[in-house]
Tab-separated table of C-alpha atoms in Angstrom:
chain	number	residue	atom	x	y	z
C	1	UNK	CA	89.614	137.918	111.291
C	2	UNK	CA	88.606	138.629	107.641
C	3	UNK	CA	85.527	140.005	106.773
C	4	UNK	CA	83.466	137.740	105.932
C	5	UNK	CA	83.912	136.947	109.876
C	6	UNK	CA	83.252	139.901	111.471
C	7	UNK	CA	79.709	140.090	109.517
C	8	UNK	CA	78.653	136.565	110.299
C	9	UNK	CA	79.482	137.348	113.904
C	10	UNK	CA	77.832	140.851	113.434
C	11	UNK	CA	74.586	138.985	112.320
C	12	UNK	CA	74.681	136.448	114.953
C	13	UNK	CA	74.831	139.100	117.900
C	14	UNK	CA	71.827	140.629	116.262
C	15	UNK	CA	69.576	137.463	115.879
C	16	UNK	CA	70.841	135.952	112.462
C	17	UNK	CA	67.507	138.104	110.547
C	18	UNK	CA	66.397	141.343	110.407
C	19	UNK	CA	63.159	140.544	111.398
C	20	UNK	CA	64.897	139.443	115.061
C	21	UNK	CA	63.662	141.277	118.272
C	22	UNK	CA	67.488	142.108	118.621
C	23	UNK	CA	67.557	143.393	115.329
C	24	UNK	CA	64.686	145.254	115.538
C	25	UNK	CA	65.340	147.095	118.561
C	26	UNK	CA	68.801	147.642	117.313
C	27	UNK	CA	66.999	149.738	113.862
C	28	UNK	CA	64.903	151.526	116.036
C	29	UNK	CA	67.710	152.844	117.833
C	30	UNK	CA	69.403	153.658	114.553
C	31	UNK	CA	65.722	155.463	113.675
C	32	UNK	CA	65.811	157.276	117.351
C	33	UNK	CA	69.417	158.459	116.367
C	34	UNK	CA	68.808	160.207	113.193
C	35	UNK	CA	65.351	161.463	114.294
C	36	UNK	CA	66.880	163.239	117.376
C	37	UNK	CA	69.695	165.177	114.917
C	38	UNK	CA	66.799	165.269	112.030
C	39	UNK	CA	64.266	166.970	114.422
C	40	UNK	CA	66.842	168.848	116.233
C	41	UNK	CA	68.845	170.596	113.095
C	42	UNK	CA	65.919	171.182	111.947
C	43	UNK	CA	65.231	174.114	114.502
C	44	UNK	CA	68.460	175.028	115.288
C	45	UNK	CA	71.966	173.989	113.037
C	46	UNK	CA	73.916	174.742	116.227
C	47	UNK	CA	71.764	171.834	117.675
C	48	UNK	CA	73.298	169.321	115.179
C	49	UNK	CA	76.617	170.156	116.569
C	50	UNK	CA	75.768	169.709	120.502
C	51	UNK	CA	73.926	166.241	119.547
C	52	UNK	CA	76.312	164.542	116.995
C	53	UNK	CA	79.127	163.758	119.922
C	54	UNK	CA	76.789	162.629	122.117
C	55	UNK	CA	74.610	160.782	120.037
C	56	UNK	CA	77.539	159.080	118.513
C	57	UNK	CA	78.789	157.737	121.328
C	58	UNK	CA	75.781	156.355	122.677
C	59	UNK	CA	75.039	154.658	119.336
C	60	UNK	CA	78.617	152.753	119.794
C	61	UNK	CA	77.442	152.168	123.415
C	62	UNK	CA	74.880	149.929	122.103
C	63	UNK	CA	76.484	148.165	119.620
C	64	UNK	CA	79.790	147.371	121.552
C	65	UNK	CA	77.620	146.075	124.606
C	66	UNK	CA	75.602	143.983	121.990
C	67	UNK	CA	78.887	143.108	120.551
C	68	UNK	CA	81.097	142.041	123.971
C	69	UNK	CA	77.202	140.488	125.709
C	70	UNK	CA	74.373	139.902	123.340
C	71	UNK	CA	71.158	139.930	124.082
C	72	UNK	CA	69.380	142.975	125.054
C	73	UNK	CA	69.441	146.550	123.319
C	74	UNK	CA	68.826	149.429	125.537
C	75	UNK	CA	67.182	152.852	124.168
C	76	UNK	CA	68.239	154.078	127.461
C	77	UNK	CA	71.896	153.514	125.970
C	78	UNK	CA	72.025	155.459	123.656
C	79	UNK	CA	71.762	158.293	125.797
C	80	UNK	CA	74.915	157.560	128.073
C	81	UNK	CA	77.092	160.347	126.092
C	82	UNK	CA	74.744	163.146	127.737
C	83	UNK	CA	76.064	162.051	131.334
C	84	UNK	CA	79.471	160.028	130.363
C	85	UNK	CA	81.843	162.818	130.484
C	86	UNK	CA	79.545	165.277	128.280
C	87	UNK	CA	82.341	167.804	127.269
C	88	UNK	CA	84.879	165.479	126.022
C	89	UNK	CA	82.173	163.613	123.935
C	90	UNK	CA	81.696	166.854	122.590
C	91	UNK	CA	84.874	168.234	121.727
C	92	UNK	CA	85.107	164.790	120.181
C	93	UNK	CA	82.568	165.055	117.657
C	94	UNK	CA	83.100	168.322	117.113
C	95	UNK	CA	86.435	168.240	115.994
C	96	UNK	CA	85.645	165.017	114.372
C	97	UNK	CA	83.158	166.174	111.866
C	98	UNK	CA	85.726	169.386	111.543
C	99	UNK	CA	88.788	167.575	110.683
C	100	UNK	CA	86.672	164.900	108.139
C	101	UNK	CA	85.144	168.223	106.516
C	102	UNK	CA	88.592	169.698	106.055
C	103	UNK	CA	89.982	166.872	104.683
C	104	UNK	CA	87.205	166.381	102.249
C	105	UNK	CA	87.390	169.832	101.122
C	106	UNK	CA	91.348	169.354	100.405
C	107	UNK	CA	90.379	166.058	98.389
C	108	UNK	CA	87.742	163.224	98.619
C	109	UNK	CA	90.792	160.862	99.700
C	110	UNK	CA	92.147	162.929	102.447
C	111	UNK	CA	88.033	162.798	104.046
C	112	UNK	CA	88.043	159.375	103.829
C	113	UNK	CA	91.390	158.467	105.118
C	114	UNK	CA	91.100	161.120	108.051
C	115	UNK	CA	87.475	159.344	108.236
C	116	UNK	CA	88.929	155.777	108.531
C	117	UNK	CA	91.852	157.133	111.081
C	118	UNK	CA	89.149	158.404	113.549
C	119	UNK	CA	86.569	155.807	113.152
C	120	UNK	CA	87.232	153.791	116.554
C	121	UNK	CA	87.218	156.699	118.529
C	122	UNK	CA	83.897	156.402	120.371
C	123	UNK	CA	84.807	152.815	121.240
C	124	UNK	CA	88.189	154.011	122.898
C	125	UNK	CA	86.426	156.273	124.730
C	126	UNK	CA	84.212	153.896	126.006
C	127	UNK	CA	86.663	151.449	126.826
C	128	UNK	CA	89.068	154.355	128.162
C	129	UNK	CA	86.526	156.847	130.113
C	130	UNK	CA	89.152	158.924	130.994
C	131	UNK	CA	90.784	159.806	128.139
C	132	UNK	CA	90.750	163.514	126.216
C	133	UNK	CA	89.689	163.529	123.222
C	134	UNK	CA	92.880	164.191	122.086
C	135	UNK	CA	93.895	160.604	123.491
C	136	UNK	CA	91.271	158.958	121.930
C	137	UNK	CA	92.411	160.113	118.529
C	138	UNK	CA	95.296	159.253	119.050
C	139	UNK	CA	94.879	155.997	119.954
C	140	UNK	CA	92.121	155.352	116.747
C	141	UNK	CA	95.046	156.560	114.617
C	142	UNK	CA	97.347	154.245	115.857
C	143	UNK	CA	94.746	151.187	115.722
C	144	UNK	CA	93.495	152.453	111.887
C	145	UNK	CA	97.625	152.257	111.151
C	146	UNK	CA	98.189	150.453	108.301
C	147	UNK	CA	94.269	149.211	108.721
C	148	UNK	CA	92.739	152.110	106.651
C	149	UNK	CA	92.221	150.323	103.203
C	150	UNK	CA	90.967	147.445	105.276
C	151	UNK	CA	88.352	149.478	107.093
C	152	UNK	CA	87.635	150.948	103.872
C	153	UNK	CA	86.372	147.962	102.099
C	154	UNK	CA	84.705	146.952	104.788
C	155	UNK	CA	82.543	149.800	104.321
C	156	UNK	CA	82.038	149.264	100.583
C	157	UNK	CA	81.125	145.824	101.583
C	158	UNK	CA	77.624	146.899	102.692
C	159	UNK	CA	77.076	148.853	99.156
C	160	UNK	CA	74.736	145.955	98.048
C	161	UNK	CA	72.985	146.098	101.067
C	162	UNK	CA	72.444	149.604	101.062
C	163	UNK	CA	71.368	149.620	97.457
C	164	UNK	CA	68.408	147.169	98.004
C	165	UNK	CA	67.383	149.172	101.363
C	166	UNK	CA	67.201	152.280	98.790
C	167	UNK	CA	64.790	150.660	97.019
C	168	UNK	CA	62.517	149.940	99.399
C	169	UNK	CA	61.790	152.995	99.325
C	170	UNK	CA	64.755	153.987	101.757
C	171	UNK	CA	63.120	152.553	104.527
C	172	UNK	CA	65.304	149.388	104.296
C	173	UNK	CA	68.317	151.552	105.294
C	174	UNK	CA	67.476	151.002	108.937
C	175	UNK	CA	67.795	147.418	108.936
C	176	UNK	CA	71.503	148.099	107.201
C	177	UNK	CA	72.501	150.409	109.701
C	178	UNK	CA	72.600	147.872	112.870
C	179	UNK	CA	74.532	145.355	110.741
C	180	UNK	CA	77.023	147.923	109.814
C	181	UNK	CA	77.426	149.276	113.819
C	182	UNK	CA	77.410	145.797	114.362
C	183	UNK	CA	80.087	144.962	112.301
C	184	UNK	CA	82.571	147.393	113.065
C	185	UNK	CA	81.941	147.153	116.646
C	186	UNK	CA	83.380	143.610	115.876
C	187	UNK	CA	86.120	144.709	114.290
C	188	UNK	CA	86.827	147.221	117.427
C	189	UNK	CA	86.913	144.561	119.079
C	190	UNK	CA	89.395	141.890	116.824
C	191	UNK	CA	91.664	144.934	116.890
C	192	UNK	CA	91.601	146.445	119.524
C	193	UNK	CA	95.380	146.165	121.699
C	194	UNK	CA	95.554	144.235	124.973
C	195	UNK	CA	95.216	145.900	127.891
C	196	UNK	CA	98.815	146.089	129.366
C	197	UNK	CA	98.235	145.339	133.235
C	198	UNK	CA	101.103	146.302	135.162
């Protein structure tokens, strides 16, 4: 599935306009998001750290159920990494930020292709409850192999968007951010392997 694709589909799970209920509700959960790690860094930076795993998953949550149903978005899913197996979800974006910071601080290209590599790991984990954090990697690895370039300019692909949300005084980056989720939940889920059923 090329791109161009994945972002029509993206746009017609979130109402085809940004003005949409679905969309909407799908940038104020974006908005909810960053506020909570905003507010919450803000007070404490240890608090950034608890929140990002969490918060990460439950963002995917929303956007892969929006992406596999339509329909509805649910505030109350974003919440699901604070009682989906809390200490995996951790460890996961801990050591997710950790090992993107360490590659960035070798070289820009290391971050981004350690970025890329781990970038389907909240959507394994949803798919896979039961995995360690160490099997989720691995198994985003795996699915990013050979993919990483491809991810890559699918993130550049939303530059124009992002510029003209910029100058709208930055508040136009919330209606980017659900088609971006959107889209990448998407490809998740053009990509993702077969479930082997023995």
């Amino acid at each position: 599935m090329d791109r161009a694709e994945l972002k029509a589909r993206a746009k017609a799970q979130l109402g085809n306009g940004i003005f949409q209920n679905t969309w909407l509700m799908a940038a104020l959960v974006c908005f909810i998001q960053g506020a909570i790690i905003s507010v919450a860094s803000s007070f404490l930076a240890i608090a950034n750290i608890v929140l990002a795993g969490p918060m990460a998953y439950g963002l995917s949550v929303v956007f892969l159920k929006n992406a596999r149903e339509g329909g509805e978005i649910k505030i109350e899913d974003l919440f699901a990494g604070f009682s989906n197996d809390f200490l995996q979800i951790f460890l996961m974006g801990l050591l997710q930020s950790l090992f993107i910071a360490l590659g960035s601080v070798v070289f820009v290209i290391p971050g981004i292709i350690v970025s890329m590599a781990l970038s389907m790991v909240w959507y394994i984990k949803i798919d896979h409850p039961s995995y360690t954090w160490k099997e989720a990697f691995a198994a985003s690895r795996d699915m990013t192999n050979g993919r990483k370039m491809e991810l890559f300019i699918l993130s550049l692909s939303f530059i124009g968007w992002i510029l003209v949300g910029l100058l709208c005084f930055g508040i136009g980056i919330l209606f980017v951010m659900p088609y971006m989720n959107a889209t990448m939940a998407q490809w998740y889920l053009a990509n993702k392997p077969a479930e082997v059923v023995l």
